[in-house]
Tab-separated table of C-alpha atoms in Angstrom:
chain	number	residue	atom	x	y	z
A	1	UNK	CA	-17.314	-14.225	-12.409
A	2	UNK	CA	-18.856	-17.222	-14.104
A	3	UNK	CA	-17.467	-19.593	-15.545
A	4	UNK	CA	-18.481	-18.789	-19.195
A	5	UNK	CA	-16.610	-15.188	-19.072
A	6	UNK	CA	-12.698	-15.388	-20.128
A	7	UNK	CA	-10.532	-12.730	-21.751
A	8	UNK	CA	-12.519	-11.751	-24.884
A	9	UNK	CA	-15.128	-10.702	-22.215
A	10	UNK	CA	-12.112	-8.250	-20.646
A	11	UNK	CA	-9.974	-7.619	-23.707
A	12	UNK	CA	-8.698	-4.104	-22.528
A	13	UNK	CA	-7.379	-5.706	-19.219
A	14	UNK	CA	-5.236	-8.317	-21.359
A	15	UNK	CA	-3.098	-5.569	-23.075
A	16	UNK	CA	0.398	-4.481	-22.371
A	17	UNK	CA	0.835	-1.681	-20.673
A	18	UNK	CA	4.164	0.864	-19.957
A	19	UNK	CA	4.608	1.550	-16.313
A	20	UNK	CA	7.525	3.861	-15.732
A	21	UNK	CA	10.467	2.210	-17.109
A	22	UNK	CA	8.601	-0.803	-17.245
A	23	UNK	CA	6.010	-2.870	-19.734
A	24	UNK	CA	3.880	-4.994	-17.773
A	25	UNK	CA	2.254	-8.429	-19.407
A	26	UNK	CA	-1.430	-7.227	-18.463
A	27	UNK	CA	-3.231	-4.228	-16.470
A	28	UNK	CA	-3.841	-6.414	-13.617
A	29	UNK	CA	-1.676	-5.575	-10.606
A	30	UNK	CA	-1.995	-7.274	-6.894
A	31	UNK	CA	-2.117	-4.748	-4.424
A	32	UNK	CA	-0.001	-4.209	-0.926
A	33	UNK	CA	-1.818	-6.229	1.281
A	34	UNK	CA	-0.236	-7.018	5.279
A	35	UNK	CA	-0.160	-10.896	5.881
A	36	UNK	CA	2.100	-10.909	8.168
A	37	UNK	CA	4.658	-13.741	7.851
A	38	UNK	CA	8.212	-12.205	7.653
A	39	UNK	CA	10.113	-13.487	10.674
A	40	UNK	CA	11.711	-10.894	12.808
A	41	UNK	CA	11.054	-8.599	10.114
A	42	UNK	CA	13.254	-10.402	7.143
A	43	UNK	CA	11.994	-11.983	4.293
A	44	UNK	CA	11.775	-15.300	4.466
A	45	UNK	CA	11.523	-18.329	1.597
A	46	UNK	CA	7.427	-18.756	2.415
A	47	UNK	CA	7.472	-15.399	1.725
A	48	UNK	CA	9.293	-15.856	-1.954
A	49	UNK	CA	6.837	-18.769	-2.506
A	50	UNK	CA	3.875	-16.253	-1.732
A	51	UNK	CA	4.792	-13.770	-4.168
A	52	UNK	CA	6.310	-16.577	-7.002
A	53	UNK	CA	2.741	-18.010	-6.758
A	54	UNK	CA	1.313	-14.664	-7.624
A	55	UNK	CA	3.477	-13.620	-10.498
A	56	UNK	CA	2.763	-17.539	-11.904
A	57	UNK	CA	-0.736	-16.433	-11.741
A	58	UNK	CA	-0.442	-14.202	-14.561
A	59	UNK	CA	-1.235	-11.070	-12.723
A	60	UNK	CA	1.283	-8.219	-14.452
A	61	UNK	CA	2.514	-6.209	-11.551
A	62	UNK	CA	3.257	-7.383	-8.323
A	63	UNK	CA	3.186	-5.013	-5.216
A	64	UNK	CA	5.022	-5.799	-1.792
A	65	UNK	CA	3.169	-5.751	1.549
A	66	UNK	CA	4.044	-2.355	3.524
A	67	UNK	CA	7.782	-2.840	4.179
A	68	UNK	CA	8.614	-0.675	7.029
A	69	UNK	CA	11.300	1.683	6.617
A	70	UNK	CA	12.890	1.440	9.805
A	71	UNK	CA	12.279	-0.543	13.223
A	72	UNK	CA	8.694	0.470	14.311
A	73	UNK	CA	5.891	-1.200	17.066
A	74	UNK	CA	3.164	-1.834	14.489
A	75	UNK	CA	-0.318	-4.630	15.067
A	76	UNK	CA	1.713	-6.678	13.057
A	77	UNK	CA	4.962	-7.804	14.647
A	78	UNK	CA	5.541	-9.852	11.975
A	79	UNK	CA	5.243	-7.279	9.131
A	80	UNK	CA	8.435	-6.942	6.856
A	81	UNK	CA	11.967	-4.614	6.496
A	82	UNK	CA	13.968	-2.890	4.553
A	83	UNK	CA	16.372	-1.012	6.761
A	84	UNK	CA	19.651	-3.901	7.026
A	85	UNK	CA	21.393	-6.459	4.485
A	86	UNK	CA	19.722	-9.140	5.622
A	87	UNK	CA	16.487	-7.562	4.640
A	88	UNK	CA	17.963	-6.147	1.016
A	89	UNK	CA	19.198	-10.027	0.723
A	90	UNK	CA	16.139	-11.680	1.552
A	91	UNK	CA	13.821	-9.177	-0.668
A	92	UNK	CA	16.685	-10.286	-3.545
A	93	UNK	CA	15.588	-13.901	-3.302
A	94	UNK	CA	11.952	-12.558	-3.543
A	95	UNK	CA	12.704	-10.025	-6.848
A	96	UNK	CA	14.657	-12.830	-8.180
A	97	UNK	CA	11.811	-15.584	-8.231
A	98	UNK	CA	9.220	-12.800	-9.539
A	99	UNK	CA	11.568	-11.736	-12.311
A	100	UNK	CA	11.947	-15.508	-13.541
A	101	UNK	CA	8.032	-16.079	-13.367
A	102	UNK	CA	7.714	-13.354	-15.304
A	103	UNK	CA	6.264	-10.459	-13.249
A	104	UNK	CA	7.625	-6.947	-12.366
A	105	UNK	CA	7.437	-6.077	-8.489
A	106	UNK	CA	7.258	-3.171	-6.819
A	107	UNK	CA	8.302	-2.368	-2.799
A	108	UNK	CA	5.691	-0.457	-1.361
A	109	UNK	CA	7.243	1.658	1.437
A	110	UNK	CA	5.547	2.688	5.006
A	111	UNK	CA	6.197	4.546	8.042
A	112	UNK	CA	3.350	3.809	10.466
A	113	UNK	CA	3.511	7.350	11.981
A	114	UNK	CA	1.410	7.091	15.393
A	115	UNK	CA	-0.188	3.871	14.451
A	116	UNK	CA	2.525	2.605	16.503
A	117	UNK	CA	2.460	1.783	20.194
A	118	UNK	CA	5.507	2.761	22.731
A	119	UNK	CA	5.728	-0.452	24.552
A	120	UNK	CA	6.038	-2.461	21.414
A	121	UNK	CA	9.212	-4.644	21.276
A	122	UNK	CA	10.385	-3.039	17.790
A	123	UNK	CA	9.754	0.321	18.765
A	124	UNK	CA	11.845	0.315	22.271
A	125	UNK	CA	14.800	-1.639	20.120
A	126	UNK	CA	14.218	1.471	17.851
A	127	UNK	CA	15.104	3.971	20.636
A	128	UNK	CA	12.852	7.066	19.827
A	129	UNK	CA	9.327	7.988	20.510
A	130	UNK	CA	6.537	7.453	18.704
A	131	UNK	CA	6.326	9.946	16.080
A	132	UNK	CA	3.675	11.908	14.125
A	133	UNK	CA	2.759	15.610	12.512
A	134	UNK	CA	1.029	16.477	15.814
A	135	UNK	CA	0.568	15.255	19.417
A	136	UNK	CA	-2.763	14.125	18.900
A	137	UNK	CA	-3.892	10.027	19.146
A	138	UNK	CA	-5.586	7.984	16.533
A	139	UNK	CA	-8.892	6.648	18.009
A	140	UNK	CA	-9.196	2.996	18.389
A	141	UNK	CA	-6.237	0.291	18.044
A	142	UNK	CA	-5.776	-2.968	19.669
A	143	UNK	CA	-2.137	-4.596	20.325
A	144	UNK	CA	-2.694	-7.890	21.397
A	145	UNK	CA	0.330	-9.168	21.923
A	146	UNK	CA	1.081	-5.705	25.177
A	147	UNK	CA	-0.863	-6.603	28.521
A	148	UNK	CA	-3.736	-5.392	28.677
A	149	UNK	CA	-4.535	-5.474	24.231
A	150	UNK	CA	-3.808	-1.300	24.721
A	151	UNK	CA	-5.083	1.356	21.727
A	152	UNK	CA	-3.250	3.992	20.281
A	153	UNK	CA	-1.163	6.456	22.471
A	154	UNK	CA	-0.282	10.122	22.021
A	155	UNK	CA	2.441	10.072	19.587
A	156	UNK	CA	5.270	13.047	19.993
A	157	UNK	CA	4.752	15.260	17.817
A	158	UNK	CA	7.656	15.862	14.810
A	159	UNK	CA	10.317	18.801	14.840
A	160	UNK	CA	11.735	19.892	11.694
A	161	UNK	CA	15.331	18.288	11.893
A	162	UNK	CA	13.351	14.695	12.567
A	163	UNK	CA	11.135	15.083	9.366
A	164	UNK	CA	13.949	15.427	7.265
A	165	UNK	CA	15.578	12.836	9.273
A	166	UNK	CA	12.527	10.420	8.395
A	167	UNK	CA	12.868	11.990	4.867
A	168	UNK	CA	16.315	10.747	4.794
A	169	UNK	CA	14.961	7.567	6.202
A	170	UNK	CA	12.675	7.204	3.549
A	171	UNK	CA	15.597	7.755	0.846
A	172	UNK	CA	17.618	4.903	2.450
A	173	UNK	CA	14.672	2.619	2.344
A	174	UNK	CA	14.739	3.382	-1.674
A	175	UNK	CA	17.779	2.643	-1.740
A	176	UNK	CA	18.327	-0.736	-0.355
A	177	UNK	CA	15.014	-1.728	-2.516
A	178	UNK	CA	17.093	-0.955	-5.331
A	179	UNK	CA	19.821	-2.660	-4.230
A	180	UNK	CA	17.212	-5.505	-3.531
A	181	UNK	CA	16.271	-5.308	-7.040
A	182	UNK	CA	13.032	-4.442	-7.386
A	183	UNK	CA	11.225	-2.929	-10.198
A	184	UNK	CA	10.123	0.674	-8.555
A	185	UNK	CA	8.861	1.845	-4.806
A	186	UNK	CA	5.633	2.698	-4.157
A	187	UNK	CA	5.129	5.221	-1.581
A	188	UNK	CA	2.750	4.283	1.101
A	189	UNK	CA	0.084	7.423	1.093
A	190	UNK	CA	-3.270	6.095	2.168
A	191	UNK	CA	-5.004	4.433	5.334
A	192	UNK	CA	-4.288	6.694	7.939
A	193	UNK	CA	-0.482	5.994	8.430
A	194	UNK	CA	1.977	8.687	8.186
A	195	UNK	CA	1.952	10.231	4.875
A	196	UNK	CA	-2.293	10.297	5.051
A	197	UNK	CA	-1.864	11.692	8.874
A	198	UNK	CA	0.621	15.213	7.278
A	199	UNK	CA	-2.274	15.182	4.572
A	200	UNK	CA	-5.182	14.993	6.787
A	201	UNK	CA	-6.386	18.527	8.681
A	202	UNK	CA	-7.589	16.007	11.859
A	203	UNK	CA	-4.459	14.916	12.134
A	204	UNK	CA	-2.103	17.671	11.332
A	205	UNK	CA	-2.749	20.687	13.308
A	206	UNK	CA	0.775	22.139	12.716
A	207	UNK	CA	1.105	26.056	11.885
A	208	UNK	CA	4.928	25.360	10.215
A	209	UNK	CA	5.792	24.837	6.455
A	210	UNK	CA	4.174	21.622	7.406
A	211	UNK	CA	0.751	21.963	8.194
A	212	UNK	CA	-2.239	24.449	7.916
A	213	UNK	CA	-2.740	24.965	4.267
A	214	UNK	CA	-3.177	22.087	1.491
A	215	UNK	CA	0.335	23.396	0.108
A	216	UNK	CA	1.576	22.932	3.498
A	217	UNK	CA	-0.136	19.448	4.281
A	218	UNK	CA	0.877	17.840	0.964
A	219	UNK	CA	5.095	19.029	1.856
A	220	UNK	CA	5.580	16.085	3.359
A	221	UNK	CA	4.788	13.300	1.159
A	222	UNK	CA	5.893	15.079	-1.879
A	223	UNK	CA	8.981	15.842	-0.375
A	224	UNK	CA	9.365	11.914	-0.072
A	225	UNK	CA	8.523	11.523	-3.486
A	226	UNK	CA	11.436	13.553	-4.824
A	227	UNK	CA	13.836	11.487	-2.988
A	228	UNK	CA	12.472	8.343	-4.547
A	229	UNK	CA	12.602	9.951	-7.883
A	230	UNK	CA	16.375	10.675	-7.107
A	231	UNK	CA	16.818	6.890	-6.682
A	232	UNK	CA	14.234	5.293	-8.857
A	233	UNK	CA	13.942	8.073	-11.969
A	234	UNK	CA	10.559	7.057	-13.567
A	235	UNK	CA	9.656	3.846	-11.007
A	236	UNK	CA	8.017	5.826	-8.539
A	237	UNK	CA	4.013	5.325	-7.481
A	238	UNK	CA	1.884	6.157	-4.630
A	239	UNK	CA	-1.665	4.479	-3.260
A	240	UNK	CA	-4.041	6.775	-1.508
A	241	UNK	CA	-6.865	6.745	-0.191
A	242	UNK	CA	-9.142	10.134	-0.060
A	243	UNK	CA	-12.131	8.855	1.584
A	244	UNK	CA	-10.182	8.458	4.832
A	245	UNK	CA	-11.572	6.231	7.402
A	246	UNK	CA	-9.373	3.473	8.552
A	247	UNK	CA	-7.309	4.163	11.762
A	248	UNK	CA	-9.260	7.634	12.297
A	249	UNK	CA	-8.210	9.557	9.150
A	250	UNK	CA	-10.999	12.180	6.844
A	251	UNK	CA	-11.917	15.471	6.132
A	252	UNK	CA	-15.144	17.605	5.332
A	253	UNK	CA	-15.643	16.574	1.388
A	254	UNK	CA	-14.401	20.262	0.456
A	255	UNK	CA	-11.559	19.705	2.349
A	256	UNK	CA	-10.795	16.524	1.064
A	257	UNK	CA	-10.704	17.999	-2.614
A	258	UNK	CA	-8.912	20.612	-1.715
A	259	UNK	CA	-6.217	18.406	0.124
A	260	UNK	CA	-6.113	16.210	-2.701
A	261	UNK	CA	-6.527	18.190	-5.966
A	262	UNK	CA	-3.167	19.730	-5.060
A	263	UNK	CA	-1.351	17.035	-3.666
A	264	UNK	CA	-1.854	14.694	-6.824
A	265	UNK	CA	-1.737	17.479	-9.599
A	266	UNK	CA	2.020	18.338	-7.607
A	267	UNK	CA	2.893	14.792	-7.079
A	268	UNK	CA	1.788	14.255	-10.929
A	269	UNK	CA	3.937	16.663	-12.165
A	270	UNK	CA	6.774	14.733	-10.462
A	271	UNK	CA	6.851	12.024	-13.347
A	272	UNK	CA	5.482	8.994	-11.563
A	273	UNK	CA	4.983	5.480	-12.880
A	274	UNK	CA	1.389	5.656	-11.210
A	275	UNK	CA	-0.702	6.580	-8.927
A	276	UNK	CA	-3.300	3.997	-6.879
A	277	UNK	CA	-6.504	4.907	-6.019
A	278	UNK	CA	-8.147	3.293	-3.062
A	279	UNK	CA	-11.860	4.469	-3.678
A	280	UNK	CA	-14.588	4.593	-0.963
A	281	UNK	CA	-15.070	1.196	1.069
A	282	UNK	CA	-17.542	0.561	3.661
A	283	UNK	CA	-14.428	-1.493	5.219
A	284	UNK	CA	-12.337	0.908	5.161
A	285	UNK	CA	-15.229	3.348	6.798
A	286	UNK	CA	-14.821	2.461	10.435
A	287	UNK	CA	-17.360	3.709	12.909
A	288	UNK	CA	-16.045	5.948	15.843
A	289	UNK	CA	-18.390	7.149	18.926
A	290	UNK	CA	-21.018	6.070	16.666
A	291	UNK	CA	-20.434	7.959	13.623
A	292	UNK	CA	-18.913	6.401	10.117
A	293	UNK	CA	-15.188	8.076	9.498
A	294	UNK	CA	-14.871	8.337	6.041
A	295	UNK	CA	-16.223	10.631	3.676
A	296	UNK	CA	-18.296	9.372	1.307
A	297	UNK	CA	-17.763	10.448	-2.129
A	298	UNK	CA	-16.425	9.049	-5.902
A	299	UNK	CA	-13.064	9.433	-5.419
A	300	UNK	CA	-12.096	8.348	-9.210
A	301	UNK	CA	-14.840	10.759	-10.613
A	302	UNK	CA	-13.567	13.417	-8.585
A	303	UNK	CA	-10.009	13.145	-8.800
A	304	UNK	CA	-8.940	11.534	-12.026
A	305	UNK	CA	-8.847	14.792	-13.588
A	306	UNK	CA	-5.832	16.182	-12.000
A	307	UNK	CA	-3.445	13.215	-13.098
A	308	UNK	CA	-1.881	13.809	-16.538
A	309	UNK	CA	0.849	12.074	-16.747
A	310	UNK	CA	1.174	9.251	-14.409
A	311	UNK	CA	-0.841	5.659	-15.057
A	312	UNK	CA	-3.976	5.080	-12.079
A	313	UNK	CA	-4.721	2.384	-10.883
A	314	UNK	CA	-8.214	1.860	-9.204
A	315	UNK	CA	-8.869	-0.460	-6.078
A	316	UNK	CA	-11.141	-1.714	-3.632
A	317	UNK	CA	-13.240	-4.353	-5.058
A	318	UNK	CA	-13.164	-3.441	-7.949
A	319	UNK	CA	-14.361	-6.194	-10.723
A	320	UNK	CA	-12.664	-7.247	-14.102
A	321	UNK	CA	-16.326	-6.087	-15.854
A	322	UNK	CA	-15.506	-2.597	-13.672
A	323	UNK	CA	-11.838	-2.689	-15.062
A	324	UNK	CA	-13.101	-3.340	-18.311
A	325	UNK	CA	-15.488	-0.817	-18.385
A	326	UNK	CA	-13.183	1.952	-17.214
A	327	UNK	CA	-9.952	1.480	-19.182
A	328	UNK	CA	-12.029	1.648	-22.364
A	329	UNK	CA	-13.438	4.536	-21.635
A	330	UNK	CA	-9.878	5.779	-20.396
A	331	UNK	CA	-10.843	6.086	-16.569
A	332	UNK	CA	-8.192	4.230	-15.869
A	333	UNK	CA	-5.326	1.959	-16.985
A	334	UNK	CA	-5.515	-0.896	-14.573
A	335	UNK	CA	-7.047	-2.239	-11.616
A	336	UNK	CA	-5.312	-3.194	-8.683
A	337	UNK	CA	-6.722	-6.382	-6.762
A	338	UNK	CA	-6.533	-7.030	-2.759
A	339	UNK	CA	-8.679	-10.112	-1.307
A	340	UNK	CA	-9.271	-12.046	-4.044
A	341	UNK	CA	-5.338	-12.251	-4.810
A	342	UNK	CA	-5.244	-13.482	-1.448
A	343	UNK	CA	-7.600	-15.852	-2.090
A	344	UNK	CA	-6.738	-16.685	-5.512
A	345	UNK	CA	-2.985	-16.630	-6.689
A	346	UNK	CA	-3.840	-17.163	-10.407
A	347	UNK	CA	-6.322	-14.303	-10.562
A	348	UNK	CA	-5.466	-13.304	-13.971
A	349	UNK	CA	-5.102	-16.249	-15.393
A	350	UNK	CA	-8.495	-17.126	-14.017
A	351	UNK	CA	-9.680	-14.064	-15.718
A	352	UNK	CA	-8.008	-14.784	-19.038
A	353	UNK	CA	-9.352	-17.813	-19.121
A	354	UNK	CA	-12.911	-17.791	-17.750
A	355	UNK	CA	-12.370	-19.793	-14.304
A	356	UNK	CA	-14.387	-19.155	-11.391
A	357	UNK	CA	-13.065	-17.124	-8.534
A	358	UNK	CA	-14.240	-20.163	-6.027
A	359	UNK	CA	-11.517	-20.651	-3.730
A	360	UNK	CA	-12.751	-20.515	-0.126
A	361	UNK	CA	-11.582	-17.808	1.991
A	362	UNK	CA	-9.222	-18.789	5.274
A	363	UNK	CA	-10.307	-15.865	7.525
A	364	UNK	CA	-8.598	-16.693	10.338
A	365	UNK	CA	-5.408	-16.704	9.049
A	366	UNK	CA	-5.229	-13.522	6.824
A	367	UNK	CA	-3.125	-11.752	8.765
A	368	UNK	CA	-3.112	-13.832	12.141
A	369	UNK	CA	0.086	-14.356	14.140
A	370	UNK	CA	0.470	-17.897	13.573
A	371	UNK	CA	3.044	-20.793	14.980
A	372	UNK	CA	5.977	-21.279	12.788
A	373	UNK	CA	4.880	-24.946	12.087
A	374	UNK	CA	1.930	-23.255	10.005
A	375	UNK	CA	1.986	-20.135	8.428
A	376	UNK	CA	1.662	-21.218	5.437
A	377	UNK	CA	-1.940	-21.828	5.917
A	378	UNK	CA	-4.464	-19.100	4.676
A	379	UNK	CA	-0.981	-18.012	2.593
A	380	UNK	CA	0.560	-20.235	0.069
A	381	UNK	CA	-2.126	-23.144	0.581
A	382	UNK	CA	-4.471	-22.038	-2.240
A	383	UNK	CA	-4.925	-23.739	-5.247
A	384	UNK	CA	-4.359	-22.543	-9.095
A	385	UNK	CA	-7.533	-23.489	-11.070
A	386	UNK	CA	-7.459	-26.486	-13.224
């Protein structure tokens, strides 16, 4: 963006817009994005400043990282909670500062399903396998903090009493965001953890009410849904992402639309607050034996016909010229922004007011496990334009 472009250049982007319950300042939201700083899983005050930053920035609707739902042996042993009080108190400090900078926030909610490893510290203190739709392993994986950096294992494979167990899980989770006061949940659907892996035919080879047909496929995550409507009413979204590709997720393109089509035409009839595209990414499309996993295809164009009610929300570098361009032509009603709201904790107000997006990227500490003298670097370090 140069430095000549501000908000008359983006006008439909700068406009109110109802979310659920909710009316957000702008139709900028910052999307769920693992950094990896919540010690021992709880919320911490670096963590508050992170998000405070954000919400000062202008940018209308805040989302969470992925807060797991219960005690599970992710990459990232340092991702966040939501299953004790000391996790609903220390998300309170966070809803509190985001409220009084003017922002709404929403908890994004995630079971890993078998992106999980059994020899993880979280998931022996857990006590139970790890569990997916069917005993088959995600390719690829690294855990480098288990001898030996080990990939994905053969997770066990669900039996119906533990899905509605997780189900209930799930509920719970909802319920202590409430109590934690946040704004809505949104349901983690995409990337190949476990909502994507009951969706996904490579994934889910199940001959139950569970798997085999679309209708089948899509039970599980809409079943989740309905319990977060029972807690949250109208403040319910989900992010997906139909391409497929990261941790070893995608179907043949008619099976993908197929999949899809239903899923988001039932989950739309649901009442949600909105629904989050993830469209096709060449990082998200991660090359296994040689061959690209996702499936190519224009997942907004293809899809954005089923949703009537709910708002969508369109990400993956996407550009405020893109958001722009969409919204007016009613594509869309907002763009949600990854990276450069890591990069860039004022990114609407740079937007708004024609500053360039020029702050310089810390790789190495995205999502690094860092020492607790520094992990604020790469996190809360970067500066608000002038």
């Amino acid at each position: 963006m140069s430095t000549t472009e501000a908000s008359i250049d983006f006008p439909a982007l700068f406009t109110p817009l109802q979310v659920g319950t909710h009316t957000i300042q702008n139709r900028i939201g910052m999307s769920a994005l693992t950094r990896n700083r919540a010690t021992g899983t709880y919320p911490t005050e670096l963590m508050k400043e992170y998000f405070v930053q954000r919400a000062r920035g202008g940018n209308g609707l805040i989302v969470t990282d992925g807060i797991l739902i219960t005690r599970q042996g992710t990459e990232w042993q340092n991702a966040p909670g939501i299953w004790d009080e000391k996790h609903i108190s220390g998300w309170k400090t966070v809803t509190d500062g985001v409220h009084e900078a003017g922002s709404k926030i929403y908890a994004q909610l995630w079971h890993l399903g078998r992106i999980s490893h059994p020899d993880a510290p979280e998931q022996k203190l857990a006590g139970v396998p790890v569990y997916a739709p069917s005993a088959i392993s995600a390719r690829g994986g690294k855990f480098r903090f288990l001898p030996g950096q080990p990939g994905y294992t053969t997770p066990t494979e669900l039996d119906e009493s533990t899905i509605w167990k997780l189900i209930g899980q799930y509920k719970q989770a909802a319920v202590n965001a409430k109590a934690a006061g946040f704004d809505g949940v949104e349901l983690h659907g995409a990337n190949g953890y476990l909502i994507a892996q009951f969706l996904d035919n490579s994934s889910n080879h199940r001959s139950d009410q569970w798997g085999g047909s679309a209708e089948n496929r899509a039970r599980f995550g809409l079943e989740v849904l309905k319990v977060f409507k029972k807690v949250f009413g109208q403040d319910v979204a989900i992010r997906v992402s139909p391409a497929g590709g990261y941790n070893d997720v995608g179907m043949p393109i008619d099976d993908t639309i197929e999949t899809f089509s239903y899923f988001l035409s039932e989950a739309d009839k649901l009442g949600l607050a909105y629904i989050t595209f993830i469209r096709y990414s060449s990082y998200f499309d991660i090359e296994i034996d040689g061959v690209h996993r996702s499936t190519k295809f224009d997942v907004l164009e293809t899809l954005r016909p089923f949703i009537k009610n709910a708002k969508v929300f369109l990400n993956a570098g996407v550009t405020p010229g893109e958001g722009q361009q969409y919204i007016s032509e009613g594509k869309i009603d907002g763009i949600m922004i990854g990276f450069h709201m890591i990069t860039h904790p004022d990114y609407a107000n740079r937007v708004k007011n024609g500053k360039p997006l020029d702050n310089v990227p810390n790789y190495q500490y995205t999502q690094r496990n860092l020492s607790d003298e520094d992990w604020y670097t790469g996190y809360t370090d970067y500066p608000f334009a002038k």
